Coordinates of C-alpha atoms in Angstrom, one line a residue:
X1 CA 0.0 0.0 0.0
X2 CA 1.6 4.0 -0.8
X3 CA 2.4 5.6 1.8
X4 CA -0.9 8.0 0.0
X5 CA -3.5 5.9 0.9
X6 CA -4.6 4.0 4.1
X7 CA -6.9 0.9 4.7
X8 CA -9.8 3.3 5.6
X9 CA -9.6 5.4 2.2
X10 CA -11.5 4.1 -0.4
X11 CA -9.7 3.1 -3.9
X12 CA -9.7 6.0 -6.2
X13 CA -11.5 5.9 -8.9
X14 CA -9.7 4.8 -12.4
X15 CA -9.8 8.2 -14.6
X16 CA -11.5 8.3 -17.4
X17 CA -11.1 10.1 -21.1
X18 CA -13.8 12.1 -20.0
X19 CA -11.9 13.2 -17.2
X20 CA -8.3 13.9 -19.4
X21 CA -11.0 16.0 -21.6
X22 CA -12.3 18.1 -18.4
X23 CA -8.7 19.1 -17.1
X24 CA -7.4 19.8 -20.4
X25 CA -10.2 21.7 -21.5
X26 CA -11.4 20.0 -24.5
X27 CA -14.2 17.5 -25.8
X28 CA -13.7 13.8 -25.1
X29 CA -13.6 13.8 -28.9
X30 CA -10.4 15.9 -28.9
X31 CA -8.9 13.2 -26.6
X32 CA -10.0 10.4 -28.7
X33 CA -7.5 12.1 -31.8
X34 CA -4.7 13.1 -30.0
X35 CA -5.0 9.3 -28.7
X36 CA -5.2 8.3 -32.0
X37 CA -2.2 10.3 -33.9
X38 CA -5.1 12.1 -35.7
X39 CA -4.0 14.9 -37.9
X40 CA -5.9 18.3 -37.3
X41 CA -5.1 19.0 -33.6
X42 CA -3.0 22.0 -32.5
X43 CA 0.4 21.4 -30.7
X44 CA -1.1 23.4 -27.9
X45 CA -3.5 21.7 -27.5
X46 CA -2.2 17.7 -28.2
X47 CA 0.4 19.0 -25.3
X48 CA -2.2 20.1 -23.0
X49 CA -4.3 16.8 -23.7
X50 CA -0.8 14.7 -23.2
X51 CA -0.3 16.8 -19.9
X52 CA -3.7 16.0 -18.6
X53 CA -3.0 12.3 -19.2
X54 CA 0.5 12.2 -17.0
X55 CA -1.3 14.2 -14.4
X56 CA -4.4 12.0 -13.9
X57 CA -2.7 8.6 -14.7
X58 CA -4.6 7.4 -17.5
X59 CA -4.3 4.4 -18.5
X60 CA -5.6 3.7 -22.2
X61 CA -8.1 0.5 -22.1
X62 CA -8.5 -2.1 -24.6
X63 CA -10.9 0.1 -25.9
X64 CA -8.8 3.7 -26.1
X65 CA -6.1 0.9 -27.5
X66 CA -8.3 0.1 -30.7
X67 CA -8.9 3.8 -30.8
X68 CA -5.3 4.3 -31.4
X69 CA -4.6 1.1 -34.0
X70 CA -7.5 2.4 -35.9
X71 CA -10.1 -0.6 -34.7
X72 CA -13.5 -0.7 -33.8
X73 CA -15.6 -1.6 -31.2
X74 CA -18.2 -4.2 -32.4
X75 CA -20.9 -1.9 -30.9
X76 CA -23.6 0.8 -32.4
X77 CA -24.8 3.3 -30.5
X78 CA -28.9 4.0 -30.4
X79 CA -29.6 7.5 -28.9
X80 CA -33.4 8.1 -27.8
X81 CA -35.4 10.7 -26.4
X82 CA -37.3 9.5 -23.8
X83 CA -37.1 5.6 -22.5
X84 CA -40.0 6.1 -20.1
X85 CA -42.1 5.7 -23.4
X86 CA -42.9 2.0 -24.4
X87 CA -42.7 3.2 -28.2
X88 CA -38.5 3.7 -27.8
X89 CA -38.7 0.0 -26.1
X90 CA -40.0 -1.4 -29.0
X91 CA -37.5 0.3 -31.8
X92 CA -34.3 -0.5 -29.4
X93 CA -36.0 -4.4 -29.9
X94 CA -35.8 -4.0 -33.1
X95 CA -32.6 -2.4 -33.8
X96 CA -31.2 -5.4 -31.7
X97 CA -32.4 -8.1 -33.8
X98 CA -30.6 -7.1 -36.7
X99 CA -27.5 -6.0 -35.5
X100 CA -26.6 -8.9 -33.8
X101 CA -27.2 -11.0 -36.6
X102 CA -24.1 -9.2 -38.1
X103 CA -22.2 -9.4 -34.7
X104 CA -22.7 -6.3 -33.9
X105 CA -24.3 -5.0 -29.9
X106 CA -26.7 -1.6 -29.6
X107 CA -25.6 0.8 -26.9
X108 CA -28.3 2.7 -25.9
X109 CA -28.4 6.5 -24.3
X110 CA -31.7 8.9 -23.3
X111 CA -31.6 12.7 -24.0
X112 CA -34.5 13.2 -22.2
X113 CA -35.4 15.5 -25.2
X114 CA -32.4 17.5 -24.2
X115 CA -30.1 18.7 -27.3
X116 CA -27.1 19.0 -24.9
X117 CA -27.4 15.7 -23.7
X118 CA -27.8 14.4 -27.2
X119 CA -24.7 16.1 -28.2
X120 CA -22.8 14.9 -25.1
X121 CA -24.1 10.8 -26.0
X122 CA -23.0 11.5 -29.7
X123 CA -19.9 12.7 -28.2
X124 CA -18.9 10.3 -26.2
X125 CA -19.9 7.2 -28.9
X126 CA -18.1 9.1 -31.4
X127 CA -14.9 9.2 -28.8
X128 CA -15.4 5.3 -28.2
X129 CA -15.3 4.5 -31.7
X130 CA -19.2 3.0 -32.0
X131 CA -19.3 1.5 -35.8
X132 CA -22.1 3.6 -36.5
X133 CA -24.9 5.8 -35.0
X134 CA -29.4 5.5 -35.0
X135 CA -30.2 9.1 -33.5
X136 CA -34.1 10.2 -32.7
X137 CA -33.0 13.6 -33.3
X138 CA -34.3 16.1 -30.0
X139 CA -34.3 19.0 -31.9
X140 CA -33.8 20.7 -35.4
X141 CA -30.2 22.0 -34.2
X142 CA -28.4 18.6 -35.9
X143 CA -24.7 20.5 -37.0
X144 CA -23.2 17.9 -34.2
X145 CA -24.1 15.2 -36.8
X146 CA -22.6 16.1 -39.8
X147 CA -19.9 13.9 -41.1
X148 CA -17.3 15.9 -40.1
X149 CA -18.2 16.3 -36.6
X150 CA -19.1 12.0 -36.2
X151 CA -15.3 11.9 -37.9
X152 CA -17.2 9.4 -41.1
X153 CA -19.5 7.2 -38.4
X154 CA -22.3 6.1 -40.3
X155 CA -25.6 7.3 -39.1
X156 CA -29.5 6.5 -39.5
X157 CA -31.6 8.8 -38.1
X158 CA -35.2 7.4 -36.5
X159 CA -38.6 9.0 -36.1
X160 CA -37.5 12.6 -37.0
X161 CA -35.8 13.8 -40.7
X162 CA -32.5 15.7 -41.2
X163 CA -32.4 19.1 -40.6
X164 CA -29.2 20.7 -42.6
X165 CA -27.6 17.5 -42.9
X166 CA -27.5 14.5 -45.3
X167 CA -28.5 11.3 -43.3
X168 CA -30.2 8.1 -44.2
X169 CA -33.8 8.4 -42.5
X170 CA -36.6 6.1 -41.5
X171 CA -39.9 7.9 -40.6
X172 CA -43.3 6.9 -39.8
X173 CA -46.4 8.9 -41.6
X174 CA -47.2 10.9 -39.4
X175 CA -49.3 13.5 -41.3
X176 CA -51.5 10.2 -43.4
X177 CA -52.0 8.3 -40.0
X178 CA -53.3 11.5 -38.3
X179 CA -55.6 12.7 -41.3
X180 CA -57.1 8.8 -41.3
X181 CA -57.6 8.7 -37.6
X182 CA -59.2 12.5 -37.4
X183 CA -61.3 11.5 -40.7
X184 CA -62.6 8.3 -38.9
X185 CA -64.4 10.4 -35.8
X186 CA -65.4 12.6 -38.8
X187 CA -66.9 9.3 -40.0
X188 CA -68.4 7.9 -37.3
X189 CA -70.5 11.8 -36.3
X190 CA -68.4 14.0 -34.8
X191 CA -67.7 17.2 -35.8
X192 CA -66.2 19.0 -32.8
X193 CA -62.7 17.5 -32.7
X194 CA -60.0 18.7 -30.0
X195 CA -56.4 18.0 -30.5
X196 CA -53.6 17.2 -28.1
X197 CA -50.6 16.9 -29.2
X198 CA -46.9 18.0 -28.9
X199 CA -44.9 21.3 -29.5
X200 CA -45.1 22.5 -33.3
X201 CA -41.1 22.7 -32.9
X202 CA -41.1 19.0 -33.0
X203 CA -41.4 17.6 -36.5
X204 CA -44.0 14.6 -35.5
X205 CA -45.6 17.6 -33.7
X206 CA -45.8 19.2 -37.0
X207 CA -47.0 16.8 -38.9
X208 CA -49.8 15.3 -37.0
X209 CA -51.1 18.3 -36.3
X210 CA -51.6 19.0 -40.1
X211 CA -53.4 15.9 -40.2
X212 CA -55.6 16.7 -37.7
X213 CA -56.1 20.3 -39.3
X214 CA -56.7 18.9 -43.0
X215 CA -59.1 16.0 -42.5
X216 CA -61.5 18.8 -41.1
X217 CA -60.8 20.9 -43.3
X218 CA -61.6 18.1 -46.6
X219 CA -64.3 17.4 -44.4
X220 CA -66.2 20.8 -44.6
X221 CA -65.5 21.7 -40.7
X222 CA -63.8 24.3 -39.4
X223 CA -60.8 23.5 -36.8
X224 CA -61.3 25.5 -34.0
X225 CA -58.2 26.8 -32.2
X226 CA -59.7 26.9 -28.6
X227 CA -60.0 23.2 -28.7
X228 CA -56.0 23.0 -29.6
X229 CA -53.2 22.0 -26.7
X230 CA -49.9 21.7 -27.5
X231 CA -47.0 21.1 -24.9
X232 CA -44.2 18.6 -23.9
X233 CA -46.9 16.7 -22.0
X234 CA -47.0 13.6 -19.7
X235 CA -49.8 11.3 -18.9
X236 CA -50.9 13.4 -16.1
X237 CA -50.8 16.7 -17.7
X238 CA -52.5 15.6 -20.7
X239 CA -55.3 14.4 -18.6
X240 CA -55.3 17.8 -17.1
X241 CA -55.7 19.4 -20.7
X242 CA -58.3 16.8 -21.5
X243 CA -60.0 17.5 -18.8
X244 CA -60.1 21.4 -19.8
X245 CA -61.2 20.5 -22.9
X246 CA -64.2 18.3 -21.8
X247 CA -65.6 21.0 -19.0
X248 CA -65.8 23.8 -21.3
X249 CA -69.2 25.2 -22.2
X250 CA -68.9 24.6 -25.8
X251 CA -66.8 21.3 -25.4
X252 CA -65.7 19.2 -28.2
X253 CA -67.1 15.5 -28.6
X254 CA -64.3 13.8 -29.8
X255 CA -60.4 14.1 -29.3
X256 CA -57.6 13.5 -31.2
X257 CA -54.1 12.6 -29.5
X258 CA -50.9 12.8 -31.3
X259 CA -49.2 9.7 -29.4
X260 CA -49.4 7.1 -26.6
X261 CA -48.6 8.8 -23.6
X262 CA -51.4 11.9 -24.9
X263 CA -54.0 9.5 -25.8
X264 CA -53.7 7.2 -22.3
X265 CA -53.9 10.9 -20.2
X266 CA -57.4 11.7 -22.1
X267 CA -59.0 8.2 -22.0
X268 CA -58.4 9.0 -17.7
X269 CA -60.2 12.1 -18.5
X270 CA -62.6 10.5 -20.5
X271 CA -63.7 7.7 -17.9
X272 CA -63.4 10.0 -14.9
X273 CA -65.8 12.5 -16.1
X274 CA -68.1 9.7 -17.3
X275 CA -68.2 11.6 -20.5
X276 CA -69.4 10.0 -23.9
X277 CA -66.4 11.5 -25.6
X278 CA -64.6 9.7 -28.5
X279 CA -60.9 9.7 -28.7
X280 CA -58.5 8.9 -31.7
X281 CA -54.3 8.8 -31.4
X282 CA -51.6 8.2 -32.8
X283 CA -49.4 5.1 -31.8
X284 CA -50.4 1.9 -30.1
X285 CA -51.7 1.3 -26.5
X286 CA -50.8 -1.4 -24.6
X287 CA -54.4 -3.0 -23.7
X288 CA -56.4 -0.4 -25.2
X289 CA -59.4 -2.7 -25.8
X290 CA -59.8 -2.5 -21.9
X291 CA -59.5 1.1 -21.2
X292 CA -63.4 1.5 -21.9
X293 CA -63.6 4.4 -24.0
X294 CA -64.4 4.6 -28.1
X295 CA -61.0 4.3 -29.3
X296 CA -59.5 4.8 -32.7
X297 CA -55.9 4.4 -33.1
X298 CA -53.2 5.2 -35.8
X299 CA -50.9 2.4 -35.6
X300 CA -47.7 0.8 -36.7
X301 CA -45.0 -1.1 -35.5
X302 CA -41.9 0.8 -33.7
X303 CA -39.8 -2.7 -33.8
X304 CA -40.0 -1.9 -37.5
X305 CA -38.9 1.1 -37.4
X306 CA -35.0 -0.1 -35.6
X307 CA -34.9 -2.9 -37.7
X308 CA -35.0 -0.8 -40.9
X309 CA -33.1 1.5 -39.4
X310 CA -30.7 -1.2 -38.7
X311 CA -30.8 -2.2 -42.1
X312 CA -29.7 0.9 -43.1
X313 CA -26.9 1.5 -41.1
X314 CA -25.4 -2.0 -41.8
X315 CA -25.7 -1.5 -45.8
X316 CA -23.6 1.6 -45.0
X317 CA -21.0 -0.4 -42.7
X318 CA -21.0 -3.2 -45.8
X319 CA -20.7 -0.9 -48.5
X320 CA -18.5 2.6 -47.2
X321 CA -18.6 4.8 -45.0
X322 CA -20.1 8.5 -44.5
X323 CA -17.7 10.0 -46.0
X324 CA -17.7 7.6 -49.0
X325 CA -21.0 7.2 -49.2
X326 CA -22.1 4.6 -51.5
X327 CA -25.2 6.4 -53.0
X328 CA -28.0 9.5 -51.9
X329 CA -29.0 9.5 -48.5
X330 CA -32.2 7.2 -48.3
X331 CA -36.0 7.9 -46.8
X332 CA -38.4 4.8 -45.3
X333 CA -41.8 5.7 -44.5
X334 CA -43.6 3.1 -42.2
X335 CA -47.1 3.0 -43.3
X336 CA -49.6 3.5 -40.9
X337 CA -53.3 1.3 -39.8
X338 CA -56.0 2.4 -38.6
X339 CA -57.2 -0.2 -35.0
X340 CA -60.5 0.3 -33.4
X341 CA -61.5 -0.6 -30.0
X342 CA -64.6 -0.2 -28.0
X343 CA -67.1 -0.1 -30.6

């Protein structure tokens, strides 16, 4: 034992690149090319990240040692927005599936909907040499994925479409499945339809609210904007808007919910006012044929959307890389169905 440390002080705890990054003053990235012998770092700065690791006593891993041969790490890194929702379950299933038939394991992070902690997750995957990259973008600020900033990873993006940058995409329809489920209440009598749904700054946001918007408007009714809520809300609080919605004086008969977590809040609302209130939404519901309220739902299946996002990062890993891209940047659309429950 050194003469430092005593048998009542716990171990220290190993430094890690993150920590070379912090004292030096850089980004983990930065560490990851002076590690590397990567051209395009200042002296001033290769000597401050060199300092950084004599002072803390890093010690390169297996892993920092394939970052610095040039190797890679058999893994692919899946960054999500919110894992509290079933729906990012289901695409990290499917993701799985198809990258360990090539080998490969899925390393999964949560932003929590937080562009700085996507950036840091992209950061740090980037730094540990993932193979490639499936992002659910948190916001429309994507300049942290460009090619030159994921130094050539290959990346899919999931759910939400580039913004600025060139990127193989697989989206759902989120404007048809919307229109279809809004036109189905028009179908079955209603006329005053409410929406809930998410900020218009998010793109599936966007888009099913324009569904909403055009199947009353191809149906002869005007949308009313007093029967609109929009908000990053949860369960709770979009039974609270539901609920707002319902009590008015002039309240809408049917409701439309632009996903899971939306749709489950207003069926609450729904049953605890005892109202005869229809609802339609967008994504499945785990046992939605018991929640006792006229449901109509816009469905699909999210393990589809990993495994073809999957796909396409593997025909990138097969064929090139980012920076030698094999062909255009490529767009799935997962169709949508409509389900109906409680009829």
């Amino acid at each position: 034992m050194s003469g430092s440390e005593s048998a009542g002080e716990p171990p220290r705890p190993t430094p890690t690149m993150r920590d070379v990054a912090a004292r030096a003053g850089v980004s983990a990235m930065t560490v990851s090319r002076v590690l590397k012998g990567n051209e395009g770092v200042g002296e001033s700065t290769r000597r401050r990240v060199l300092q950084a690791v004599t002072d803390l006593g890093y010690r390169r891993n297996e892993t920092a040692r394939n970052l610095r041969l040039g190797r890679h790490s058999g893994l692919v890194g899946l960054v999500v927005t919110n894992l509290a929702n079933p729906f990012y379950a289901q695409l990290a299933l499917g993701a799985e599936e198809v990258v360990q038939a090539y080998g490969l394991r899925l390393v999964l992070g949560n932003t929590a909907e937080q562009l700085a902690q996507e950036k840091h997750l992209v950061q740090d995957l980037v730094a540990r040499q993932v193979n490639g990259l499936i992002v659910v973008p948190a916001g429309s600020d994507q300049r942290h994925l460009s090619p030159a900033e994921l130094e050539g990873t290959p990346l899919v993006l999931a759910a939400r479409p580039p913004a600025g940058i060139e990127a193989d995409t697989v989206l759902v329809d989120d404007f048809g499945g919307a229109r279809a489920a809004t036109a189905r209440l028009v179908a079955d009598g209603h006329e005053r339809i409410g929406f809930i749904g998410n900020p218009p700054t998010l793109f599936t946001g966007a888009e099913r609210f324009r569904g909403w918007w055009s199947a009353l408007e191809e149906a002869g009714l005007r949308p009313r904007e007093e029967w609109v809520r929009r908000g990053p809300y949860t369960v709770v609080t979009a039974e609270a808007a539901a609920l707002e919605l319902l009590e008015e004086k002039d309240p809408p008969t049917a409701l439309f919910c632009a996903n899971n977590r939306l749709t489950l809040g207003a069926c609450r609302a729904v049953r605890g006012l005892g109202a005869a209130a229809a609802i339609a939404g967008f994504d499945d519901v785990e046992s939605a044929d018991l929640l006792g309220v006229p449901l109509t739902l816009a469905s699909y299946a999210p393990d589809e959307i990993g495994r073809r996002a999957a796909r396409l990062l593997v025909d990138r890993l097969e064929a090139g890389t980012a920076t030698r891209p094999t062909g255009p940047p490529r767009r799935t659309v997962i169709p949508t169905l409509l389900a109906v429950y409680g009829r």
